[in-house]
Amino acid sequence: MKFAARPPRCLLLAFALACAGGLAGCGGDSRAEMTPHPGLQQVLARQWHGFSTTLPGGLAIALITPEGAYFASTLDGATADSHFRAASTTKTFTAAAIMLLQQRGLLRIDDVLTAMIPGTTRPYLPATASYAIPHQDRITIRQLLSHRAGVFDVGNQDIPATVDAPHAGMRYVDWVEDTRGATHTFTLDELVDVVARHQLVNGPPGEAFRYSNTGYSLLAKMVERVSGKSFAQFVHDEFLMPNGLHDTSFPDDGRGQQLPAPFLEGTTRVGGTLLPTTHFNVSWGVGEGNVVTTPADLAHWFRRLVKGEAGLSAQTVAQMRACEPTGEHHVTYGLGLTCDPAGLGIGHNGGIAGYLTTARHDPATDVTVVIFATLLDADDLMTEALMLYETARQARAVLGY
C-alpha cells in the first residue's frame, strides 16, 4: 500500500524521551481483574476533548495500585484485553532478555561486540561483512542497551544522499516496501547489513546518547545467537508464559499484518492526511518496536519488571534502573528503561503508526500506569505526548496518588 503522505514507522526518539495489590503470573497465582472507574473515564474524556474534537481515535488507560486494578477508555468497546501496538516498549523485553542471559552467565554486557560468547569460540555477532558495522571492536553490549554506541538508526534516519545505492536519501524500509512489496519480511541480517555495507555511523561509541532502533536489532541478534532460539521464542518462553502475558506477541513475518481480536483501530495523521494504520508489516521492528499487546498485559509486565518479579533478580533490575542523563530535556536513561522526571516512574514510551504509548511503574507509590492513544499525530507529536503524561498524572490523582 502506498500513501501520498508516508505514515511514520516509529517516531521514537522525541517521544521515547520527551519531558518528561500484589499481582503475579503463572504457577498458581492470578492477575487482579481490572474494574471500571467513573473518575478515570471523566479524566480521559476531558483530556481527549481538550486535545482534539475533530480527530479520530481516543485514549485508554490501565492502572494497578496497592488497592486494586482499574481500566477506562473513551473508545467504544475497548477493554483491558483489547490488542494494540505498543511500539518501543518492545525494547524493555529485549533489554530484559540480554540481562537475563547475563544473569545466567551466558554473556557479559561489558564485552565488545567482537568478543566471544562465554564458553564458546563464537562471537556475539556473525563474523561476516553484513555485521562489520563501524567501531564494532569498541562498542560494548552495555552501550547498545543505553543508546550510547553511536549506531546508525535505520528505523529513524534517512540513508544519506551521498550513499551509492538506490535507497539513498530514503528510509530503507520504505524503499523496500515500495520496490519489493508491503509483505516483504525484513530480517535482522538485512537491516544491519545496510549499516555495515555503507559504513553508516552516528559517532564514536560512548561519546553521547543517540537513540538507535538498529542498536536493538543487534541486541535481538545476540539473544538469538546466545540462546539458540528466535527472539520471539526466547521472550515467549522466558517472559510471556512465566508472567502470564498470554495476549502479547512479537510478529516477525511480513505477511502477518493483522492484529488479534479484539483490537483497537489505529489512525495516523501526517501532512494533514488521516491514514488508517491498524494492520501493517512490522517485521522490520524485531527487538525494537514490534510488540502487540493489551493494556492489562503491558501494565502487568512493567509492574513485575521494575519490581524485580519478572524473572530478573533485584540486582539485575537495579543495573537496568541505573539511569544517566541523556542531554535531552533532563531525561535519564538506563538499560532499556527511562527514568521519568515527570513523576510517573520508570518505564518506556513508544510511538508507531496508529498508536502512542507510555508505560511506567512508580516504586515510591507502587502504582503502575499504561496509557495510550489510538491516534499517532505525527503533525503535532509533542503536544500529544504531553497530553498523555498529563492525563496519566490526573488519573493517578483521581485514585489518590
mmCIF file of C-alpha atoms in Angstrom, residues 3 12 16 19 37 52 62 89 99 107 110 120 134 145 154 209-210 270 300 308 325 337 341 348 352 372 376 392-393:
data_model
loop_
_atom_site.group_PDB
_atom_site.id
_atom_site.type_symbol
_atom_site.label_atom_id
_atom_site.label_comp_id
_atom_site.label_asym_id
_atom_site.label_seq_id
_atom_site.Cartn_x
_atom_site.Cartn_y
_atom_site.Cartn_z
ATOM 1 C CA PHE A 3 0.382 6.756 0.581
ATOM 2 C CA LEU A 12 10.520 7.007 18.885
ATOM 3 C CA ALA A 16 10.579 7.944 23.891
ATOM 4 C CA CYS A 19 9.691 15.542 29.226
ATOM 5 C CA HIS A 37 -13.758 3.718 37.455
ATOM 6 C CA SER A 52 -8.971 17.368 19.715
ATOM 7 C CA ALA A 62 -4.838 0.777 32.802
ATOM 8 C CA THR A 89 8.104 -0.697 24.805
ATOM 9 C CA MET A 99 20.151 -9.056 31.208
ATOM 10 C CA LEU A 107 27.039 -13.169 28.177
ATOM 11 C CA ASP A 110 30.709 -5.018 29.170
ATOM 12 C CA THR A 120 32.427 -20.767 23.139
ATOM 13 C CA PRO A 134 31.773 0.851 12.231
ATOM 14 C CA LEU A 145 21.407 -1.103 25.761
ATOM 15 C CA VAL A 154 17.938 2.540 10.002
ATOM 16 C CA PHE A 209 23.348 9.414 23.868
ATOM 17 C CA ARG A 210 21.901 8.713 20.411
ATOM 18 C CA VAL A 270 0.795 13.015 8.759
ATOM 19 C CA HIS A 300 1.429 -6.356 34.336
ATOM 20 C CA GLY A 308 12.084 -7.423 40.141
ATOM 21 C CA PRO A 325 21.436 11.968 31.808
ATOM 22 C CA LEU A 337 14.400 1.805 30.748
ATOM 23 C CA PRO A 341 11.274 13.134 35.853
ATOM 24 C CA HIS A 348 9.373 3.327 28.420
ATOM 25 C CA ILE A 352 4.315 3.777 15.916
ATOM 26 C CA PHE A 372 -2.099 5.092 25.006
ATOM 27 C CA LEU A 376 -0.442 8.974 16.226
ATOM 28 C CA ALA A 392 -1.679 9.874 33.477
ATOM 29 C CA ARG A 393 -0.913 12.322 36.274
#
